[in-house]
mmCIF file of C-alpha atoms in Angstrom:
data_model
loop_
_atom_site.group_PDB
_atom_site.id
_atom_site.type_symbol
_atom_site.label_atom_id
_atom_site.label_comp_id
_atom_site.label_asym_id
_atom_site.label_seq_id
_atom_site.Cartn_x
_atom_site.Cartn_y
_atom_site.Cartn_z
ATOM 1 C CA MET L 1 76.352 4.788 -130.508
ATOM 2 C CA ILE L 2 78.566 4.593 -127.404
ATOM 3 C CA ILE L 3 80.756 7.480 -126.254
ATOM 4 C CA VAL L 4 83.671 6.466 -124.028
ATOM 5 C CA LEU L 5 85.044 9.332 -121.938
ATOM 6 C CA GLN L 6 88.639 9.839 -120.866
ATOM 7 C CA PRO L 7 89.400 8.651 -117.305
ATOM 8 C CA ASP L 8 90.078 12.242 -116.231
ATOM 9 C CA ALA L 9 86.858 13.711 -117.687
ATOM 10 C CA THR L 10 85.406 16.112 -115.124
ATOM 11 C CA GLU L 11 81.850 16.162 -113.837
ATOM 12 C CA GLU L 12 81.289 19.477 -115.638
ATOM 13 C CA GLN L 13 82.458 18.010 -118.953
ATOM 14 C CA GLN L 14 80.200 14.990 -118.516
ATOM 15 C CA GLU L 15 77.202 17.192 -117.791
ATOM 16 C CA ALA L 16 77.989 19.398 -120.803
ATOM 17 C CA LEU L 17 78.087 16.333 -123.050
ATOM 18 C CA LEU L 18 74.794 14.995 -121.711
ATOM 19 C CA ALA L 19 73.144 18.398 -122.149
ATOM 20 C CA ASP L 20 74.404 18.603 -125.750
ATOM 21 C CA LEU L 21 73.028 15.163 -126.593
ATOM 22 C CA LYS L 22 69.650 15.833 -124.986
ATOM 23 C CA ALA L 23 69.395 19.146 -126.828
ATOM 24 C CA ARG L 24 69.807 17.213 -130.082
ATOM 25 C CA GLY L 25 66.832 15.065 -129.102
ATOM 26 C CA TYR L 26 68.675 11.810 -128.393
ATOM 27 C CA GLY L 27 68.016 9.357 -125.586
ATOM 28 C CA VAL L 28 70.951 9.307 -123.181
ATOM 29 C CA HIS L 29 72.008 6.525 -120.786
ATOM 30 C CA CYS L 30 75.101 6.999 -118.644
ATOM 31 C CA SER L 31 77.134 4.168 -117.108
ATOM 32 C CA ARG L 32 79.703 5.374 -114.585
ATOM 33 C CA GLY L 33 82.246 2.620 -113.969
ATOM 34 C CA VAL L 34 85.294 2.530 -111.731
ATOM 35 C CA GLU L 35 87.686 3.581 -114.509
ATOM 36 C CA ARG L 36 85.486 4.849 -117.340
ATOM 37 C CA THR L 37 82.245 6.672 -117.907
ATOM 38 C CA ILE L 38 80.356 5.421 -120.941
ATOM 39 C CA VAL L 39 77.421 7.227 -122.510
ATOM 40 C CA GLY L 40 74.900 5.332 -124.589
ATOM 41 C CA VAL L 41 73.232 7.491 -127.246
ATOM 42 C CA ILE L 42 69.907 6.176 -128.518
ATOM 43 C CA GLY L 43 68.008 7.417 -131.561
ATOM 44 C CA THR L 44 70.836 8.656 -133.767
ATOM 45 C CA PRO L 45 69.844 8.321 -137.448
ATOM 46 C CA GLU L 46 72.344 6.503 -139.658
ATOM 47 C CA ARG L 47 72.751 9.602 -141.844
ATOM 48 C CA ASP L 48 73.950 11.617 -138.845
ATOM 49 C CA LYS L 49 76.314 9.086 -137.297
ATOM 50 C CA ASP L 50 79.477 9.901 -139.252
ATOM 51 C CA GLY L 51 79.206 13.615 -138.494
ATOM 52 C CA LEU L 52 78.394 13.000 -134.841
ATOM 53 C CA ILE L 53 81.279 10.576 -134.415
ATOM 54 C CA GLU L 54 83.700 13.118 -135.881
ATOM 55 C CA HIS L 55 82.263 15.903 -133.700
ATOM 56 C CA PHE L 56 82.387 14.044 -130.410
ATOM 57 C CA GLU L 57 85.772 12.410 -131.024
ATOM 58 C CA SER L 58 87.230 15.903 -131.432
ATOM 59 C CA LEU L 59 86.318 16.756 -127.827
ATOM 60 C CA PRO L 60 89.403 16.545 -125.566
ATOM 61 C CA TYR L 61 87.607 14.544 -122.857
ATOM 62 C CA VAL L 62 86.262 11.865 -125.243
ATOM 63 C CA GLU L 63 88.433 8.779 -125.694
ATOM 64 C CA ARG L 64 86.497 7.201 -128.561
ATOM 65 C CA VAL L 65 83.064 6.820 -130.125
ATOM 66 C CA ILE L 66 81.749 3.375 -131.062
ATOM 67 C CA PRO L 67 78.859 2.956 -133.512
ATOM 68 C CA ILE L 68 76.499 0.178 -132.389
ATOM 69 C CA LEU L 69 74.871 -1.892 -135.114
ATOM 70 C CA LYS L 70 73.104 -4.442 -132.914
ATOM 71 C CA PRO L 71 69.441 -3.783 -132.012
ATOM 72 C CA TYR L 72 70.262 -3.954 -128.297
ATOM 73 C CA LYS L 73 72.402 -0.984 -127.214
ATOM 74 C CA LEU L 74 72.250 -0.804 -123.423
ATOM 75 C CA VAL L 75 72.581 -4.480 -122.568
ATOM 76 C CA GLY L 76 75.351 -5.051 -125.122
ATOM 77 C CA LYS L 77 78.925 -5.650 -123.993
ATOM 78 C CA ALA L 78 80.186 -2.255 -125.204
ATOM 79 C CA PHE L 79 77.956 -0.302 -122.827
ATOM 80 C CA ARG L 80 79.567 -1.808 -119.704
ATOM 81 C CA PRO L 81 82.579 -3.879 -120.805
ATOM 82 C CA GLU L 82 83.690 -4.588 -117.235
ATOM 83 C CA GLY L 83 80.410 -6.454 -116.613
ATOM 84 C CA THR L 84 77.458 -5.698 -114.362
ATOM 85 C CA VAL L 85 77.675 -6.681 -110.703
ATOM 86 C CA LEU L 86 74.540 -6.403 -108.554
ATOM 87 C CA ASN L 87 74.348 -6.153 -104.792
ATOM 88 C CA VAL L 88 71.070 -7.411 -103.349
ATOM 89 C CA ARG L 89 71.002 -6.858 -99.587
ATOM 90 C CA GLY L 90 74.665 -7.820 -99.324
ATOM 91 C CA VAL L 91 74.507 -10.700 -101.825
ATOM 92 C CA GLN L 92 76.760 -10.184 -104.837
ATOM 93 C CA ILE L 93 75.481 -11.254 -108.237
ATOM 94 C CA GLY L 94 78.045 -11.246 -111.029
ATOM 95 C CA GLY L 95 81.781 -10.785 -110.881
ATOM 96 C CA GLY L 96 83.646 -13.662 -109.316
ATOM 97 C CA THR L 97 80.841 -15.192 -107.274
ATOM 98 C CA LEU L 98 78.438 -18.048 -107.923
ATOM 99 C CA CYS L 99 75.078 -17.066 -106.446
ATOM 100 C CA VAL L 100 72.575 -19.803 -105.575
ATOM 101 C CA MET L 101 68.835 -19.154 -105.416
ATOM 102 C CA ALA L 102 66.832 -22.053 -103.995
ATOM 103 C CA GLY L 103 63.371 -22.862 -102.692
ATOM 104 C CA PRO L 104 60.049 -24.357 -103.750
ATOM 105 C CA CYS L 105 58.321 -23.687 -107.038
ATOM 106 C CA THR L 106 55.249 -22.498 -105.146
ATOM 107 C CA VAL L 107 54.626 -21.113 -101.689
ATOM 108 C CA GLU L 108 52.234 -23.706 -100.264
ATOM 109 C CA SER L 109 52.237 -22.872 -96.546
ATOM 110 C CA ALA L 110 54.215 -20.892 -93.987
ATOM 111 C CA ASP L 111 55.571 -24.034 -92.304
ATOM 112 C CA MET L 112 56.772 -25.578 -95.559
ATOM 113 C CA LEU L 113 58.442 -22.409 -96.798
ATOM 114 C CA LEU L 114 60.167 -21.639 -93.510
ATOM 115 C CA GLU L 115 61.466 -25.203 -93.227
ATOM 116 C CA THR L 116 62.855 -24.948 -96.760
ATOM 117 C CA ALA L 117 64.337 -21.494 -96.239
ATOM 118 C CA ARG L 118 66.194 -22.604 -93.124
ATOM 119 C CA PHE L 119 67.572 -25.659 -94.892
ATOM 120 C CA VAL L 120 68.742 -24.012 -98.125
ATOM 121 C CA LYS L 121 70.463 -21.282 -96.124
ATOM 122 C CA LYS L 122 72.238 -23.925 -94.028
ATOM 123 C CA MET L 123 73.444 -25.581 -97.248
ATOM 124 C CA GLY L 124 74.872 -22.299 -98.572
ATOM 125 C CA ALA L 125 72.103 -20.778 -100.719
ATOM 126 C CA HIS L 126 72.138 -16.989 -100.901
ATOM 127 C CA ILE L 127 68.592 -16.109 -102.030
ATOM 128 C CA LEU L 128 65.177 -17.672 -101.353
ATOM 129 C CA ARG L 129 62.945 -18.421 -104.345
ATOM 130 C CA GLY L 130 59.243 -19.157 -104.231
ATOM 131 C CA GLY L 131 56.177 -18.378 -106.295
ATOM 132 C CA ALA L 132 53.230 -16.435 -104.893
ATOM 133 C CA PHE L 133 51.735 -15.968 -108.385
ATOM 134 C CA LYS L 134 52.184 -18.967 -110.681
ATOM 135 C CA PRO L 135 51.557 -19.165 -114.424
ATOM 136 C CA SER L 136 50.155 -22.467 -115.672
ATOM 137 C CA THR L 137 49.307 -23.887 -119.058
ATOM 138 C CA SER L 138 45.974 -25.029 -117.657
ATOM 139 C CA PRO L 139 43.540 -22.423 -116.291
ATOM 140 C CA TYR L 140 42.437 -25.024 -113.725
ATOM 141 C CA SER L 141 45.859 -25.535 -112.126
ATOM 142 C CA PHE L 142 46.979 -23.969 -108.863
ATOM 143 C CA HIS L 143 47.939 -20.340 -109.506
ATOM 144 C CA GLY L 144 49.479 -19.420 -106.177
ATOM 145 C CA LEU L 145 48.439 -17.835 -102.887
ATOM 146 C CA GLY L 146 48.839 -14.258 -104.111
ATOM 147 C CA GLU L 147 49.540 -11.644 -101.443
ATOM 148 C CA GLU L 148 49.286 -14.266 -98.695
ATOM 149 C CA GLY L 149 52.200 -16.058 -100.372
ATOM 150 C CA LEU L 150 54.166 -12.816 -100.550
ATOM 151 C CA LYS L 151 53.671 -12.272 -96.822
ATOM 152 C CA ILE L 152 54.896 -15.802 -96.101
ATOM 153 C CA LEU L 153 57.995 -15.151 -98.217
ATOM 154 C CA GLN L 154 58.645 -11.932 -96.331
ATOM 155 C CA GLU L 155 58.336 -13.697 -92.961
ATOM 156 C CA ALA L 156 60.825 -16.363 -94.053
ATOM 157 C CA SER L 157 63.183 -13.659 -95.277
ATOM 158 C CA LEU L 158 62.995 -11.781 -91.991
ATOM 159 C CA GLU L 159 63.857 -14.902 -90.005
ATOM 160 C CA THR L 160 66.645 -16.246 -92.225
ATOM 161 C CA GLY L 161 68.038 -13.011 -93.658
ATOM 162 C CA LEU L 162 67.773 -14.405 -97.201
ATOM 163 C CA PRO L 163 66.677 -11.940 -99.906
ATOM 164 C CA ILE L 164 63.634 -12.985 -101.972
ATOM 165 C CA ILE L 165 63.030 -13.574 -105.657
ATOM 166 C CA THR L 166 59.458 -14.154 -106.829
ATOM 167 C CA GLU L 167 57.576 -13.917 -110.098
ATOM 168 C CA VAL L 168 55.440 -11.003 -111.221
ATOM 169 C CA MET L 169 53.017 -11.772 -114.038
ATOM 170 C CA ASP L 170 50.938 -8.656 -114.581
ATOM 171 C CA THR L 171 51.572 -4.918 -114.781
ATOM 172 C CA ARG L 172 48.779 -4.493 -112.214
ATOM 173 C CA ASP L 173 50.763 -6.542 -109.673
ATOM 174 C CA VAL L 174 54.153 -4.831 -109.994
ATOM 175 C CA GLU L 175 53.550 -2.359 -107.168
ATOM 176 C CA LEU L 176 52.176 -5.098 -104.879
ATOM 177 C CA VAL L 177 54.951 -7.608 -105.547
ATOM 178 C CA GLY L 178 57.546 -4.845 -105.312
ATOM 179 C CA ARG L 179 56.562 -4.195 -101.716
ATOM 180 C CA TYR L 180 57.734 -7.668 -100.728
ATOM 181 C CA THR L 181 60.353 -8.942 -103.151
ATOM 182 C CA ASP L 182 64.013 -8.034 -103.578
ATOM 183 C CA ILE L 183 64.160 -9.300 -107.174
ATOM 184 C CA PHE L 184 61.364 -9.455 -109.732
ATOM 185 C CA GLN L 185 61.283 -12.647 -111.776
ATOM 186 C CA ILE L 186 59.883 -12.458 -115.305
ATOM 187 C CA GLY L 187 58.979 -15.957 -116.454
ATOM 188 C CA THR L 188 59.428 -17.489 -119.874
ATOM 189 C CA ARG L 189 55.801 -16.839 -120.869
ATOM 190 C CA ASN L 190 56.203 -13.117 -120.185
ATOM 191 C CA MET L 191 59.549 -12.504 -121.868
ATOM 192 C CA THR L 192 57.745 -10.674 -124.664
ATOM 193 C CA ASN L 193 55.193 -8.934 -122.441
ATOM 194 C CA PHE L 194 56.673 -5.542 -123.297
ATOM 195 C CA SER L 195 54.308 -3.557 -121.085
ATOM 196 C CA LEU L 196 55.416 -5.645 -118.093
ATOM 197 C CA LEU L 197 59.087 -5.252 -119.038
ATOM 198 C CA ARG L 198 58.720 -1.477 -119.159
ATOM 199 C CA GLU L 199 56.861 -1.469 -115.851
ATOM 200 C CA VAL L 200 59.571 -3.357 -113.961
ATOM 201 C CA GLY L 201 62.148 -1.208 -115.743
ATOM 202 C CA ASN L 202 60.624 1.823 -114.062
ATOM 203 C CA THR L 203 60.972 0.339 -110.565
ATOM 204 C CA ARG L 204 64.799 0.387 -110.333
ATOM 205 C CA LYS L 205 64.564 -2.986 -108.580
ATOM 206 C CA PRO L 206 66.637 -5.954 -109.861
ATOM 207 C CA VAL L 207 64.904 -8.116 -112.468
ATOM 208 C CA MET L 208 65.604 -11.703 -113.497
ATOM 209 C CA LEU L 209 64.524 -12.185 -117.109
ATOM 210 C CA LYS L 210 64.051 -15.803 -118.123
ATOM 211 C CA ARG L 211 64.553 -16.734 -121.749
ATOM 212 C CA GLY L 212 61.381 -17.360 -123.708
ATOM 213 C CA TRP L 213 60.861 -21.037 -124.460
ATOM 214 C CA ALA L 214 61.052 -20.416 -128.217
ATOM 215 C CA SER L 215 63.243 -17.301 -128.309
ATOM 216 C CA THR L 216 66.583 -16.672 -129.944
ATOM 217 C CA ILE L 217 69.393 -15.123 -127.939
ATOM 218 C CA GLU L 218 68.957 -11.855 -129.846
ATOM 219 C CA GLU L 219 65.226 -11.739 -129.028
ATOM 220 C CA TRP L 220 66.063 -12.408 -125.383
ATOM 221 C CA LEU L 221 68.571 -9.537 -125.292
ATOM 222 C CA GLN L 222 66.089 -7.218 -126.991
ATOM 223 C CA ALA L 223 63.573 -8.081 -124.262
ATOM 224 C CA ALA L 224 66.221 -7.114 -121.688
ATOM 225 C CA GLU L 225 66.715 -3.880 -123.621
ATOM 226 C CA TYR L 226 63.086 -2.953 -122.887
ATOM 227 C CA ILE L 227 63.903 -3.023 -119.172
ATOM 228 C CA ALA L 228 67.198 -1.155 -119.580
ATOM 229 C CA SER L 229 65.593 1.488 -121.810
ATOM 230 C CA GLN L 230 63.597 2.638 -118.781
ATOM 231 C CA GLY L 231 66.826 3.262 -116.866
ATOM 232 C CA ASN L 232 67.003 -0.016 -114.926
ATOM 233 C CA TYR L 233 70.285 -1.793 -115.708
ATOM 234 C CA GLU L 234 70.026 -4.245 -112.782
ATOM 235 C CA ILE L 235 69.043 -7.173 -114.970
ATOM 236 C CA ILE L 236 69.866 -10.862 -114.560
ATOM 237 C CA LEU L 237 69.408 -13.166 -117.535
ATOM 238 C CA CYS L 238 68.345 -16.769 -116.914
ATOM 239 C CA GLU L 239 68.696 -19.663 -119.351
ATOM 240 C CA ARG L 240 65.914 -22.140 -118.507
ATOM 241 C CA GLY L 241 65.823 -24.295 -121.589
ATOM 242 C CA ILE L 242 64.055 -23.875 -124.905
ATOM 243 C CA ARG L 243 61.423 -25.956 -126.666
ATOM 244 C CA THR L 244 62.747 -28.361 -129.297
ATOM 245 C CA PHE L 245 61.425 -31.578 -130.833
ATOM 246 C CA GLU L 246 62.832 -33.570 -127.872
ATOM 247 C CA THR L 247 60.149 -34.933 -125.531
ATOM 248 C CA TYR L 248 62.170 -36.843 -122.925
ATOM 249 C CA THR L 249 62.985 -33.645 -121.039
ATOM 250 C CA ARG L 250 60.664 -30.756 -120.268
ATOM 251 C CA ASN L 251 62.887 -28.399 -122.281
ATOM 252 C CA THR L 252 66.319 -28.503 -123.925
ATOM 253 C CA PHE L 253 68.970 -26.663 -121.920
ATOM 254 C CA ASP L 254 71.002 -24.428 -124.239
ATOM 255 C CA LEU L 255 74.531 -24.602 -122.853
ATOM 256 C CA ASN L 256 75.697 -22.476 -125.810
ATOM 257 C CA ALA L 257 73.751 -19.534 -124.426
ATOM 258 C CA ILE L 258 76.043 -19.111 -121.430
ATOM 259 C CA PRO L 259 79.314 -18.286 -123.242
ATOM 260 C CA ALA L 260 77.327 -16.536 -125.981
ATOM 261 C CA ILE L 261 75.799 -14.126 -123.465
ATOM 262 C CA LYS L 262 79.245 -13.554 -121.970
ATOM 263 C CA GLU L 263 80.425 -12.473 -125.432
ATOM 264 C CA LEU L 264 77.420 -10.340 -126.277
ATOM 265 C CA SER L 265 76.293 -8.733 -123.016
ATOM 266 C CA HIS L 266 77.539 -7.290 -119.742
ATOM 267 C CA LEU L 267 74.615 -8.767 -117.805
ATOM 268 C CA PRO L 268 75.070 -11.675 -115.374
ATOM 269 C CA ILE L 269 73.558 -14.970 -116.487
ATOM 270 C CA PHE L 270 71.974 -17.712 -114.376
ATOM 271 C CA ALA L 271 70.940 -21.275 -115.163
ATOM 272 C CA ASP L 272 67.667 -22.938 -114.171
ATOM 273 C CA PRO L 273 68.335 -26.691 -114.394
ATOM 274 C CA SER L 274 64.981 -27.524 -112.783
ATOM 275 C CA HIS L 275 62.818 -26.102 -115.580
ATOM 276 C CA ALA L 276 65.379 -27.035 -118.213
ATOM 277 C CA THR L 277 65.047 -30.755 -117.538
ATOM 278 C CA GLY L 278 61.803 -31.296 -115.628
ATOM 279 C CA LYS L 279 63.503 -34.312 -114.014
ATOM 280 C CA ARG L 280 65.268 -34.125 -110.666
ATOM 281 C CA SER L 281 67.620 -36.956 -111.701
ATOM 282 C CA LEU L 282 69.069 -34.721 -114.433
ATOM 283 C CA VAL L 283 69.357 -31.504 -112.403
ATOM 284 C CA PRO L 284 72.837 -32.213 -110.922
ATOM 285 C CA ALA L 285 74.486 -32.929 -114.291
ATOM 286 C CA ILE L 286 73.009 -29.844 -115.957
ATOM 287 C CA THR L 287 73.952 -27.751 -112.919
ATOM 288 C CA LEU L 288 77.594 -28.818 -113.100
ATOM 289 C CA GLY L 289 77.709 -28.273 -116.863
ATOM 290 C CA ALA L 290 76.322 -24.752 -116.471
ATOM 291 C CA VAL L 291 78.813 -23.908 -113.715
ATOM 292 C CA ALA L 292 81.688 -25.194 -115.838
ATOM 293 C CA ALA L 293 80.428 -23.057 -118.735
ATOM 294 C CA GLY L 294 80.668 -19.919 -116.591
ATOM 295 C CA VAL L 295 77.237 -19.049 -115.191
ATOM 296 C CA ASP L 296 77.056 -16.386 -112.500
ATOM 297 C CA GLY L 297 74.364 -18.214 -110.571
ATOM 298 C CA LEU L 298 71.799 -20.987 -110.284
ATOM 299 C CA ILE L 299 68.094 -21.037 -109.465
ATOM 300 C CA ILE L 300 67.029 -24.469 -108.228
ATOM 301 C CA GLU L 301 63.727 -25.861 -106.987
ATOM 302 C CA VAL L 302 63.914 -27.524 -103.562
ATOM 303 C CA HIS L 303 61.017 -29.017 -101.587
ATOM 304 C CA PRO L 304 60.883 -30.916 -98.270
ATOM 305 C CA ASN L 305 58.684 -33.575 -99.872
ATOM 306 C CA PRO L 306 58.769 -33.335 -103.685
ATOM 307 C CA GLU L 307 56.294 -36.192 -104.140
ATOM 308 C CA LYS L 308 53.639 -34.112 -102.400
ATOM 309 C CA ALA L 309 54.491 -30.733 -103.991
ATOM 310 C CA VAL L 310 51.528 -28.779 -105.348
ATOM 311 C CA LYS L 311 53.489 -27.884 -108.495
ATOM 312 C CA ASP L 312 56.599 -29.177 -110.274
ATOM 313 C CA GLY L 313 57.346 -31.983 -107.840
ATOM 314 C CA PRO L 314 59.140 -34.165 -110.450
ATOM 315 C CA GLN L 315 61.801 -31.495 -111.010
ATOM 316 C CA SER L 316 62.244 -30.429 -107.374
ATOM 317 C CA LEU L 317 65.172 -31.686 -105.336
ATOM 318 C CA SER L 318 64.691 -33.138 -101.870
ATOM 319 C CA PHE L 319 66.685 -31.685 -98.985
ATOM 320 C CA GLU L 320 69.162 -34.548 -99.168
ATOM 321 C CA GLN L 321 69.630 -34.127 -102.928
ATOM 322 C CA PHE L 322 70.152 -30.375 -102.644
ATOM 323 C CA GLY L 323 72.717 -30.861 -99.889
ATOM 324 C CA GLN L 324 74.629 -33.338 -102.034
ATOM 325 C CA LEU L 325 74.474 -31.002 -105.037
ATOM 326 C CA MET L 326 75.931 -28.077 -103.090
ATOM 327 C CA GLN L 327 78.862 -30.264 -102.068
ATOM 328 C CA VAL L 328 79.779 -31.201 -105.644
ATOM 329 C CA VAL L 329 79.145 -27.719 -107.069
ATOM 330 C CA ARG L 330 81.786 -26.046 -104.902
ATOM 331 C CA PRO L 331 84.926 -27.643 -106.437
ATOM 332 C CA VAL L 332 83.618 -27.090 -109.982
ATOM 333 C CA ALA L 333 82.941 -23.431 -109.196
ATOM 334 C CA GLU L 334 86.417 -23.007 -107.749
ATOM 335 C CA ALA L 335 87.943 -24.684 -110.801
ATOM 336 C CA VAL L 336 86.485 -21.981 -113.062
ATOM 337 C CA GLY L 337 87.392 -19.129 -110.712
ATOM 338 C CA LYS L 338 84.071 -18.645 -108.925
ATOM 339 C CA ARG L 339 83.483 -18.238 -105.193
ATOM 340 C CA LEU L 340 80.412 -20.017 -103.831
#
């Protein structure tokens, strides 16, 4: 259940409430907003809820108590109704901004990454993406440069000032990747890797959680709940397309998911039109549709020479294409009340 405190509840009253709940053996998660403090109470048996609701609502500093029936408690809208806004080295994610993450699928070399980082920043991107560890369907594909790739990302970040997002694939790599990245990316194949979700939840570093390629929205939110249950609420959801019977595109982009997440959760949501389509010719249209639907950000693959990319060349935009896309995105973002 969720306990909403009165705006004038004192620090002492808040601490007394938390101590009471912990003494009863419940998990407690506190969200202190600008106007309200909201306490999420986890582990309350159904048989006890009515009595607890009556007890806590009788306290003078409690505004109301809301029973939560959904399986996700901490990432649900009621826990932080004003929405979550992240600040990553001065870059705002959520709220009224449209954040753009751009860069190559894979870190191939220092020269290539630095050239791309300089260009995407010039075009208005806020965060540099690039994979040092890459999952692949085939065990014989290129799987990334590992720590060397992380060091290249860090060097590009130091020169351009762009924060970094990169994928972590294994619990054993969380500490290593965390030394370099500003945002952990959890890919579609690892959405249900619950050990990994708990591990990044313990880091208190922002996490982008991509939707599993065959996952429902509820399953996706429950995966996010694993991260939040460890005390890390700095979570970004990313719709990257789901697998359907369609074969023309790499995946099927679920536009419904964007407004649905806005109804169900306080977390910011991004769109990945590159993985959604697998075709660079379709990326602009899906990007504009996602922006019109209300996404908080985009993550787009950009490469100086897509035809020679080590991975995912067909879905990567050239410099010229990315520059053109940024020009047409701006008026659409402004039309739906977003600042680019």
